[in-house]
Short mmCIF file of C-alpha atoms in Angstrom, two decimals:
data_model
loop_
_atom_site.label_atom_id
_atom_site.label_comp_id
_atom_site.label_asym_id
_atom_site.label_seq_id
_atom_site.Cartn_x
_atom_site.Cartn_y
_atom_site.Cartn_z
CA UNK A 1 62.47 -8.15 39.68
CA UNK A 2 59.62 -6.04 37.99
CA UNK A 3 60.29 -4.28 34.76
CA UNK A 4 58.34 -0.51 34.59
CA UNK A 5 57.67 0.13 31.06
CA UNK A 6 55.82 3.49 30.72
CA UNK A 7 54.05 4.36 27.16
CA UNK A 8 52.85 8.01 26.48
CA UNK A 9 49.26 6.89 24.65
CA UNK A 10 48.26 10.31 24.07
CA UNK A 11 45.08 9.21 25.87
CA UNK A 12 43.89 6.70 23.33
CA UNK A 13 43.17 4.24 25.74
CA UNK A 14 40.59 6.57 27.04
CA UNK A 15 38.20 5.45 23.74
CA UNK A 16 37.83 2.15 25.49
CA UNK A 17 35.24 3.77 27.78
CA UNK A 18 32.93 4.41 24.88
CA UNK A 19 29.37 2.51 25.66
CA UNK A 20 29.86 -0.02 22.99
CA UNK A 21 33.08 -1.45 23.67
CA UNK A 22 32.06 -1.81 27.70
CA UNK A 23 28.44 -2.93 27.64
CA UNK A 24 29.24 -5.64 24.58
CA UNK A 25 31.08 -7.90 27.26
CA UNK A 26 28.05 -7.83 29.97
CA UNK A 27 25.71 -10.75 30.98
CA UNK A 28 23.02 -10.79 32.95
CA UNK A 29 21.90 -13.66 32.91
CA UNK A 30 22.08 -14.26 36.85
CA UNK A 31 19.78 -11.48 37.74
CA UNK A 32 16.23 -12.42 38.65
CA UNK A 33 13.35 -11.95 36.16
CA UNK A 34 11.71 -9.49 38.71
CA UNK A 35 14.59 -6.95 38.00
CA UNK A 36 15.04 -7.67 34.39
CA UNK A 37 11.55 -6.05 33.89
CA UNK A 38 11.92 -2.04 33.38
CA UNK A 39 9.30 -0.26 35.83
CA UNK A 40 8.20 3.02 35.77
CA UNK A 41 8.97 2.71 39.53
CA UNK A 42 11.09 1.75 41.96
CA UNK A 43 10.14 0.69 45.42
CA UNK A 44 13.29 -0.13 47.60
CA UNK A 45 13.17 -3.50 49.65
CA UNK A 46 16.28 -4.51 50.80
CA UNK A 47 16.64 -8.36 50.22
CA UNK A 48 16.79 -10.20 53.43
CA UNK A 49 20.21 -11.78 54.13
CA UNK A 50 19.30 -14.85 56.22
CA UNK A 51 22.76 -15.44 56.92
CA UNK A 52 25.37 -12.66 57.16
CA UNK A 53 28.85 -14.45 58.00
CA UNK A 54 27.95 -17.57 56.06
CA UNK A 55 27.48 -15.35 53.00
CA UNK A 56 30.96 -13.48 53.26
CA UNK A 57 33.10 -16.56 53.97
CA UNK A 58 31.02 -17.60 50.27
CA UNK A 59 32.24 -14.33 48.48
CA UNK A 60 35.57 -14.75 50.05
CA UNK A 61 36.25 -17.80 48.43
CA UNK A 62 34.75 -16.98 45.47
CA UNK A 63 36.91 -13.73 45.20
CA UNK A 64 39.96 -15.49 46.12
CA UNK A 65 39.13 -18.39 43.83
CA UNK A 66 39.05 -15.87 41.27
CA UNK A 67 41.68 -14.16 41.99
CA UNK A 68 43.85 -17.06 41.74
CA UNK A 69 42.57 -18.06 38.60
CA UNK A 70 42.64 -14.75 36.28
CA UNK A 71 45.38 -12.77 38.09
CA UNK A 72 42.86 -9.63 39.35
CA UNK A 73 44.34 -6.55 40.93
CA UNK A 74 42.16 -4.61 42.64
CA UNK A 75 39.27 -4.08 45.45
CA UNK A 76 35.73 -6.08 45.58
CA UNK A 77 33.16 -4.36 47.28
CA UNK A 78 29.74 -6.32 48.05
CA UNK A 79 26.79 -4.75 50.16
CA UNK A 80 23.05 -4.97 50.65
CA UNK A 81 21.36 -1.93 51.56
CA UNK A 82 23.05 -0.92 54.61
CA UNK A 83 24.80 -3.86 55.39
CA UNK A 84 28.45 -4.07 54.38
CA UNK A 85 29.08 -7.81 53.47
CA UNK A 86 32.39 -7.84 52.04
CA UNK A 87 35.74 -5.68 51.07
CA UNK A 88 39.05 -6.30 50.04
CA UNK A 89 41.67 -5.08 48.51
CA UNK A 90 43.74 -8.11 45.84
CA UNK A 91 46.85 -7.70 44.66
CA UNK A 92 49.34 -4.94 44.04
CA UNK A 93 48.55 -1.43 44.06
CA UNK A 94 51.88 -0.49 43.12
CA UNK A 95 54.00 -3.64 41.58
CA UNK A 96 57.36 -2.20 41.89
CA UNK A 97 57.08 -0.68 45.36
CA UNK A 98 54.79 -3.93 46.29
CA UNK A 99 52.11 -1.94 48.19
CA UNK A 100 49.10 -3.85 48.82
CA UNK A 101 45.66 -2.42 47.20
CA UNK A 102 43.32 -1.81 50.04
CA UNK A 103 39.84 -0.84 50.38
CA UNK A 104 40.45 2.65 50.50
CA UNK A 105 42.99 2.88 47.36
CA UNK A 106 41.76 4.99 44.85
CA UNK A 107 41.11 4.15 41.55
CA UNK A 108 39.94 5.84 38.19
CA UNK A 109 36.49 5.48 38.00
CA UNK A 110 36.02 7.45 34.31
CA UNK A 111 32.28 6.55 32.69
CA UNK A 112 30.80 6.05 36.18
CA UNK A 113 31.40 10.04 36.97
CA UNK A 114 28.01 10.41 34.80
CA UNK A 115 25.79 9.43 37.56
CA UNK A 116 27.15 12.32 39.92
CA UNK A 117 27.01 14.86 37.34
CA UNK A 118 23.52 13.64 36.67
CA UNK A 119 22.39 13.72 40.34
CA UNK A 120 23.92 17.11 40.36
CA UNK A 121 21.99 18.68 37.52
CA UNK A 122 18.20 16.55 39.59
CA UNK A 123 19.23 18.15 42.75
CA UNK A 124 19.59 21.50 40.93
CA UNK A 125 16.38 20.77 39.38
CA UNK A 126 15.17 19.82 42.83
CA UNK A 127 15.87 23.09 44.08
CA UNK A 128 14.17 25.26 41.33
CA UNK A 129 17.72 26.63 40.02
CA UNK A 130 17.12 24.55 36.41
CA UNK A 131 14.66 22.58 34.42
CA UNK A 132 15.17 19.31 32.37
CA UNK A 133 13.27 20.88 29.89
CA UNK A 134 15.38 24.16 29.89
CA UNK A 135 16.79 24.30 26.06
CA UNK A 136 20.29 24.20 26.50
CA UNK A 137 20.67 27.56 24.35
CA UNK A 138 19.57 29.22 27.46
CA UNK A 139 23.09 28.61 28.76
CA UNK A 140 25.07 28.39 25.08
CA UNK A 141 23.39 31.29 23.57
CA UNK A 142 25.59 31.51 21.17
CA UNK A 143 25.12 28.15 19.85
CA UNK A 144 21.66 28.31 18.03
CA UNK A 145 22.06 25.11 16.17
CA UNK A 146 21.34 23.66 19.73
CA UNK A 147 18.03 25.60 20.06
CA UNK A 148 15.84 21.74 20.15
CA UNK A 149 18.54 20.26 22.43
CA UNK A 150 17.29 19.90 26.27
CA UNK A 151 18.93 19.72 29.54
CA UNK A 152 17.05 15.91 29.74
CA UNK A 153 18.99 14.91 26.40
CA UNK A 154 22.17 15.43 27.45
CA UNK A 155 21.35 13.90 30.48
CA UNK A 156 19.95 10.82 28.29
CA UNK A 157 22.34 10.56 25.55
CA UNK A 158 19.71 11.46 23.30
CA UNK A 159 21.03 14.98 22.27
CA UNK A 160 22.60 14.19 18.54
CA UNK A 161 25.71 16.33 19.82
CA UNK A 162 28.78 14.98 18.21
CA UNK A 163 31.37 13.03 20.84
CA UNK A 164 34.37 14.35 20.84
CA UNK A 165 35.94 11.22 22.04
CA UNK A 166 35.29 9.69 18.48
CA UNK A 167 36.71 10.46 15.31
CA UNK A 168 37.78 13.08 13.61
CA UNK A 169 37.60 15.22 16.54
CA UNK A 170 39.71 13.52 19.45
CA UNK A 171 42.77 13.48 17.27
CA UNK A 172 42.31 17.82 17.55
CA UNK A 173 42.95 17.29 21.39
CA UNK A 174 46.35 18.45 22.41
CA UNK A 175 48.39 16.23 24.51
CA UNK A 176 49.03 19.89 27.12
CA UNK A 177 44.95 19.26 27.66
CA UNK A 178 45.93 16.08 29.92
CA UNK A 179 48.80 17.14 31.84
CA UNK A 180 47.44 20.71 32.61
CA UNK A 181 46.15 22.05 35.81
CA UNK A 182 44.59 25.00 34.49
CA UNK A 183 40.95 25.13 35.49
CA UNK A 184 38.82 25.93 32.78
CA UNK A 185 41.61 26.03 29.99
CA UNK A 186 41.86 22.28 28.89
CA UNK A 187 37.88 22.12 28.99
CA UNK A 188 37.92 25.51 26.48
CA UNK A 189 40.00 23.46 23.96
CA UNK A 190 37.90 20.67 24.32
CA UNK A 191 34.60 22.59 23.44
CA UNK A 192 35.96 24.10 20.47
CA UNK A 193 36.97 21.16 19.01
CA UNK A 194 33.35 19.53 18.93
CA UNK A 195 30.55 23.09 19.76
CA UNK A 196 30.15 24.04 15.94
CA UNK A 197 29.12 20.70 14.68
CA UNK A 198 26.08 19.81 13.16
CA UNK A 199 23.88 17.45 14.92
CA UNK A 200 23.78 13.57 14.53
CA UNK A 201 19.74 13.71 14.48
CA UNK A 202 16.77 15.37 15.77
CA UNK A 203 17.58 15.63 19.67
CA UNK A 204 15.15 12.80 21.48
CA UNK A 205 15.09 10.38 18.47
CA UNK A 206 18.27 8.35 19.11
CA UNK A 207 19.97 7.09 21.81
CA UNK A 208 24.07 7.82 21.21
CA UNK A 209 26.54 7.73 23.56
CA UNK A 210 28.32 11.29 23.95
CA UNK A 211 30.97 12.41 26.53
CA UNK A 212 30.09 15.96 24.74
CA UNK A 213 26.91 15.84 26.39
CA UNK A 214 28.31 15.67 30.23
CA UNK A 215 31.18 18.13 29.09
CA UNK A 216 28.05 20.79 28.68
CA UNK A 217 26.43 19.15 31.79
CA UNK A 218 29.20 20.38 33.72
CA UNK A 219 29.15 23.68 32.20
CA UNK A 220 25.60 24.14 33.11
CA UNK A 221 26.11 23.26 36.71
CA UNK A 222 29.22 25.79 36.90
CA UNK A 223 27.02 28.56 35.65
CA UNK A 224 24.50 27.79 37.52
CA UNK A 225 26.19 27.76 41.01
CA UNK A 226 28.83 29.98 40.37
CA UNK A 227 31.38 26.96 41.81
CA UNK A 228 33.58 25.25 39.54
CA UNK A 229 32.48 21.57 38.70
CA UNK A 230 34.29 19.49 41.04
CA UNK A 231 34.31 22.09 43.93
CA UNK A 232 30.32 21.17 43.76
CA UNK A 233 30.20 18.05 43.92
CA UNK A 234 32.62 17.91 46.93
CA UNK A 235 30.52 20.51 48.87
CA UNK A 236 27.20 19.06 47.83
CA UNK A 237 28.09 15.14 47.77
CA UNK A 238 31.41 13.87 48.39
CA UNK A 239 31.92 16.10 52.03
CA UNK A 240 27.88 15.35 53.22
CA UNK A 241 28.76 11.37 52.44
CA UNK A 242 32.25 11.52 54.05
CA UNK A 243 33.81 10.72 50.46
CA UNK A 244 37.12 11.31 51.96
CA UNK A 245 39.00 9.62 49.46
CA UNK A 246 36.98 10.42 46.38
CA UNK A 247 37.58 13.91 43.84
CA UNK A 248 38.02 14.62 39.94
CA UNK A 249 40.77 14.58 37.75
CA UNK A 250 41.94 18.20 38.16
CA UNK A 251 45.03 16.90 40.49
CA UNK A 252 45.11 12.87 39.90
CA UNK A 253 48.41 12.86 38.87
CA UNK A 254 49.26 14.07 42.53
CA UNK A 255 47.12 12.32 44.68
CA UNK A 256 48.25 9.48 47.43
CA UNK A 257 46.91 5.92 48.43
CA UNK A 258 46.37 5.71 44.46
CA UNK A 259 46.60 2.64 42.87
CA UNK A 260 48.78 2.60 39.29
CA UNK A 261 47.22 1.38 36.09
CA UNK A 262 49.07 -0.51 34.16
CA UNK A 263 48.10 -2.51 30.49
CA UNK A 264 48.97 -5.91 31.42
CA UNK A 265 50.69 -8.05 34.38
CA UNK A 266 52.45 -11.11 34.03
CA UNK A 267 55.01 -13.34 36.16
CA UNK A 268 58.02 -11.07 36.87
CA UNK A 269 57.21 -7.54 35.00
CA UNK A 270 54.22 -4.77 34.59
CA UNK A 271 53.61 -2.18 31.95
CA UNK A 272 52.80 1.05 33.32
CA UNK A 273 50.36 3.40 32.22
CA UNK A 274 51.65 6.95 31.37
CA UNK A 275 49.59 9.13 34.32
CA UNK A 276 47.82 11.92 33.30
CA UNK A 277 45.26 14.57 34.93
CA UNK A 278 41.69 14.55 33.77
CA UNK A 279 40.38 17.72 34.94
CA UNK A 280 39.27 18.71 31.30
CA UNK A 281 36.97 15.94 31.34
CA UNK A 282 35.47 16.02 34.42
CA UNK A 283 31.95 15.65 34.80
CA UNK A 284 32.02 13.11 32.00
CA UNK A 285 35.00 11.03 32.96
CA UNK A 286 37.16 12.77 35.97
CA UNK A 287 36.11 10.96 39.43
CA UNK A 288 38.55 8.73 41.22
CA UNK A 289 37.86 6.77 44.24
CA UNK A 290 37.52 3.49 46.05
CA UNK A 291 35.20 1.13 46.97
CA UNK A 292 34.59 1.92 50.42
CA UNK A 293 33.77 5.55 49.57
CA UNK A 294 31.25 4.30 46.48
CA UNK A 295 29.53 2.24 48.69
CA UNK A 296 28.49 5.03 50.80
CA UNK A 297 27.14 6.92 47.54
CA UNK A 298 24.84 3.77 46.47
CA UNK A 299 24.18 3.74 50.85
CA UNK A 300 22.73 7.63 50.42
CA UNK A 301 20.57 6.63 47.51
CA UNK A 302 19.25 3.62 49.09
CA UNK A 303 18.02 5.80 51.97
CA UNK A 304 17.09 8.97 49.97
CA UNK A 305 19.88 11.12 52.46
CA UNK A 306 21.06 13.47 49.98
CA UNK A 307 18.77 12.90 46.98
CA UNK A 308 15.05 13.00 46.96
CA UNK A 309 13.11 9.71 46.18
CA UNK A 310 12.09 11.37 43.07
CA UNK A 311 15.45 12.21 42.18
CA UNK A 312 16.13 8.56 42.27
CA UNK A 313 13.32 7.72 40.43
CA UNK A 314 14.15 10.06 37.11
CA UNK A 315 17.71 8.44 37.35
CA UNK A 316 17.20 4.98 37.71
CA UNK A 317 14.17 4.58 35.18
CA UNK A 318 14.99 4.22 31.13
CA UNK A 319 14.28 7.84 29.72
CA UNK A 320 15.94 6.62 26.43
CA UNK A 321 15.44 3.15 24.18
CA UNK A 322 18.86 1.70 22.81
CA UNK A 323 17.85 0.63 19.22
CA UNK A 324 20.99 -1.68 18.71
CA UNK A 325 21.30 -3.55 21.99
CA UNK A 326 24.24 -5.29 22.48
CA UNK A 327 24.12 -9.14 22.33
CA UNK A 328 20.34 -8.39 21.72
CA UNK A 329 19.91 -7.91 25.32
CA UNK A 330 16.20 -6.28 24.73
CA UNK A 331 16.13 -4.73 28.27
CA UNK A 332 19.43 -2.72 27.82
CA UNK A 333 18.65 0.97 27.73
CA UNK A 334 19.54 4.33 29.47
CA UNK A 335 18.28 6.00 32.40
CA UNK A 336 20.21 9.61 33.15
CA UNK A 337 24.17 9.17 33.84
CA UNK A 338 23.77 5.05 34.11
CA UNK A 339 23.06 2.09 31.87
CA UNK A 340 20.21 -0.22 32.79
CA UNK A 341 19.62 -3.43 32.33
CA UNK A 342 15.53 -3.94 33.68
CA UNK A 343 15.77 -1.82 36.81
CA UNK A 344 19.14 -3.05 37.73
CA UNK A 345 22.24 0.14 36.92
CA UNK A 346 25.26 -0.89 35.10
CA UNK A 347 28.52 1.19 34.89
CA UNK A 348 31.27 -0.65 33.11
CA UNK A 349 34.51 1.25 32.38
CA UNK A 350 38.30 0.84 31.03
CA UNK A 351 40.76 3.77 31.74
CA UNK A 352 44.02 4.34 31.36
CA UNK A 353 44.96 0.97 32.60
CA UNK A 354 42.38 1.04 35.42
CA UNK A 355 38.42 -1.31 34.88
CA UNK A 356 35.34 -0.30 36.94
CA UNK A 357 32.41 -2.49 37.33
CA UNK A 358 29.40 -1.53 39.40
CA UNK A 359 25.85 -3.66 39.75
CA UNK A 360 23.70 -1.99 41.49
CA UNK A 361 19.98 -2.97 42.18
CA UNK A 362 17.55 0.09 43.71
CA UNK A 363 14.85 -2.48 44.52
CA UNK A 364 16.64 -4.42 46.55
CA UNK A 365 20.08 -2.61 47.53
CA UNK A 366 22.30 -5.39 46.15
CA UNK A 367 25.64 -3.51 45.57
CA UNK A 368 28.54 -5.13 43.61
CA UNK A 369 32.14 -2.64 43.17
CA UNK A 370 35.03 -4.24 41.11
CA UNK A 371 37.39 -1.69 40.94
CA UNK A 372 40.79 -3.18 38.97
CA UNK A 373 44.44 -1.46 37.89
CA UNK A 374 45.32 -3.61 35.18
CA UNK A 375 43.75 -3.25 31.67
CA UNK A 376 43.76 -6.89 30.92
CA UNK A 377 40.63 -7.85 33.90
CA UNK A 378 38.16 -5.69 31.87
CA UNK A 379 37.41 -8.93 30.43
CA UNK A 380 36.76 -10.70 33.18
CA UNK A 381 35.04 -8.88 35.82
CA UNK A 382 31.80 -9.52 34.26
CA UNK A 383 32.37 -12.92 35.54
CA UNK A 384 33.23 -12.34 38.46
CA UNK A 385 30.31 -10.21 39.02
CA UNK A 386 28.45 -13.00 37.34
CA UNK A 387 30.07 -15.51 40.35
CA UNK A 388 29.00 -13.50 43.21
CA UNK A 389 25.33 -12.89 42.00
CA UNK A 390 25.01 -16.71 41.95
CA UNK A 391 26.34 -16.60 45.81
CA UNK A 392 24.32 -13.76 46.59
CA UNK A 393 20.68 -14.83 45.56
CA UNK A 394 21.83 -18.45 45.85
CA UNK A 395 22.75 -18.34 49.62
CA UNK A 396 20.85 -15.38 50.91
#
């Protein structure tokens, strides 16, 4: 029989998504020199599966292999281009209740939301309503201490605005700011906390990870739409993409088909993770969903259907240098709202008992989703990822 054990954390397994702690465990050593190489542009060529079926039965085994081995709980997602390759849900998405994960459970995504907050504020730009140049004080004007800051460093991580995930600030968070439904009143509390702060450095000298700087994101997109954040990105992405079973954080603790995160799984029990709304954080850290509905996203961007080619350029090209690389990885760096490593985008994430991987390559549409619910596979979906680029480009 399974034991629930369920631990109020007061979020604090939320710092785990911080860029340092997540990129630290990636290697790359399977991709192919061409994409280690960072290009001022991207030209999209699908690579050429020779060998569709023979390929999947490959992952399958790999995947199950895997699974066997290390215990994952989850969904595996593998595409190129437009060709779906492989999905399936492993393991439990609820251990107690013993319901299956599928393709379509949803998961927390958390660090990966960056990339649709960034495509939101390009497709804004797109449309003349903003600038990347536009100092943010044009939207704070009451924050003049922010007068060299830019719409581009937030979007880079390059701003020098303090993260309020970090010490001494997230300890001033309220535990009511998680559990609340009140639009607009958890994110208030939030900005206070961390809006009066001096700056790290001169904005567009550093590169430093800051969920502060997709908190204002999202407050720039609200003003300049007149649509709350999340209501956005469903009208503008999520419903044009059919991203049924994808939203923000606003009403997680609610939602259905979810899977539950829990901090480790062994033979006969499974801690649970306390469940908690994350509508204050939202366009740095809010989006659940699953892999079926992600692969659609990377799908659109492959074919330019809701973002413009130069949209996908800006995103997917470094725009800031990462001075202390991790493992001394030299072609780590930062596009807007992803990692890169050489041309290929990297989102790694650890949530509330729920670990997000996605490898995605523009050049050549190779698409890799490891979406988990237990905390303990964080450290080992880099190798799985590792294991099915090795099938991929060694059976192709």
């Amino acid at each position: 029989m399974i034991m629930r054990k369920s631990y109020v954390l007061m979020f604090l397994c939320f710092l785990l998504v911080v860029s340092g702690c997540s990129v630290s465990t990636t290697d790359y050593s399977d991709v192919p020199d061409q994409l280690k190489q960072d290009k001022n542009e991207i030209e999209f060529k699908p690579l050429v599966i020779n060998n569709k079926e023979e390929l999947e039965t490959q992952i399958e085994k790999a995947v199950n292999g895997f699974t066997e081995e290390f215990s994952f709980s989850g969904a595996v997602y593998v595409g190129v281009g437009e060709l779906d390759i492989f999905s399936k849900g492993v393991g439990f998405a609820d251990y107690e209740e013993q319901i299956d994960n599928t393709v379509d459970t949803k998961f927390l995504i958390g660090k990966g939301t960056t990339e649709f907050t960034a495509a939101a504020i390009l497709m804004l730009e797109d449309e003349g309503y903003l600038y990347l140049d536009d100092p943010i004080t044009e939207y704070f004007p009451e924050h003049t201490h922010w007068e060299e800051v830019t719409i581009e460093h937030l979007l880079s991580m390059s701003s020098g605005i303090v993260n309020y995930m970090e010490e001494p600030y997230f300890s001033q968070i309220p535990e009511w700011v998680y559990t609340t439904t009140d639009e607009g009143k958890d994110l208030d509390v939030i900005m206070g906390i961390f809006e009066n702060e001096e700056l790290n450095f001169i904005p567009g000298e550093e590169f430093e990870y800051s969920f502060s700087n997709y908190i204002l994101l999202g407050r720039i997109i609200e003003q300049v739409t007149g649509m709350p954040f999340h209501e956005y990105i469903k009208e503008n992405i999520f419903n044009p993409l059919e991203m049924t079973n994808s939203g923000l954080g606003n009403n997680w603790i609610d939602e259905y088909d979810k899977a539950i995160g829990y901090s480790m799984i062994g033979q006969g029990y499974a801690d649970e993770m306390e469940l908690y709304n994350t509508g204050g954080v939202d366009a740095s850290a809010g989006l659940y969903s699953t892999v079926n509905d992600l692969s659609k996203w990377y799908k659109a961007i492959n074919t330019n259907e809701i973002l413009s080619k130069e949209v996908v350029q800006k995103m997917f090209t470094t725009h800031t240098s990462i001075e202390n690389k991790p493992n001394n990885i030299n072609e780590f760096n930062y596009g807007l709202g992803t990692y890169l490593y050489g041309n290929v985008a990297v989102n790694i994430n650890r949530m509330l008992g729920y670990t997000s991987l996605v490898h995605y390559e523009p050049e050549t549409g190779v698409l890799i989703i490891i979406l988990g619910n237990h905390e303990r596979i964080f450290y080992t979906n880099n190798s799985l990822k590792n294991i099915l680029l090795e099938v991929i480009y060694g059976r192709s």
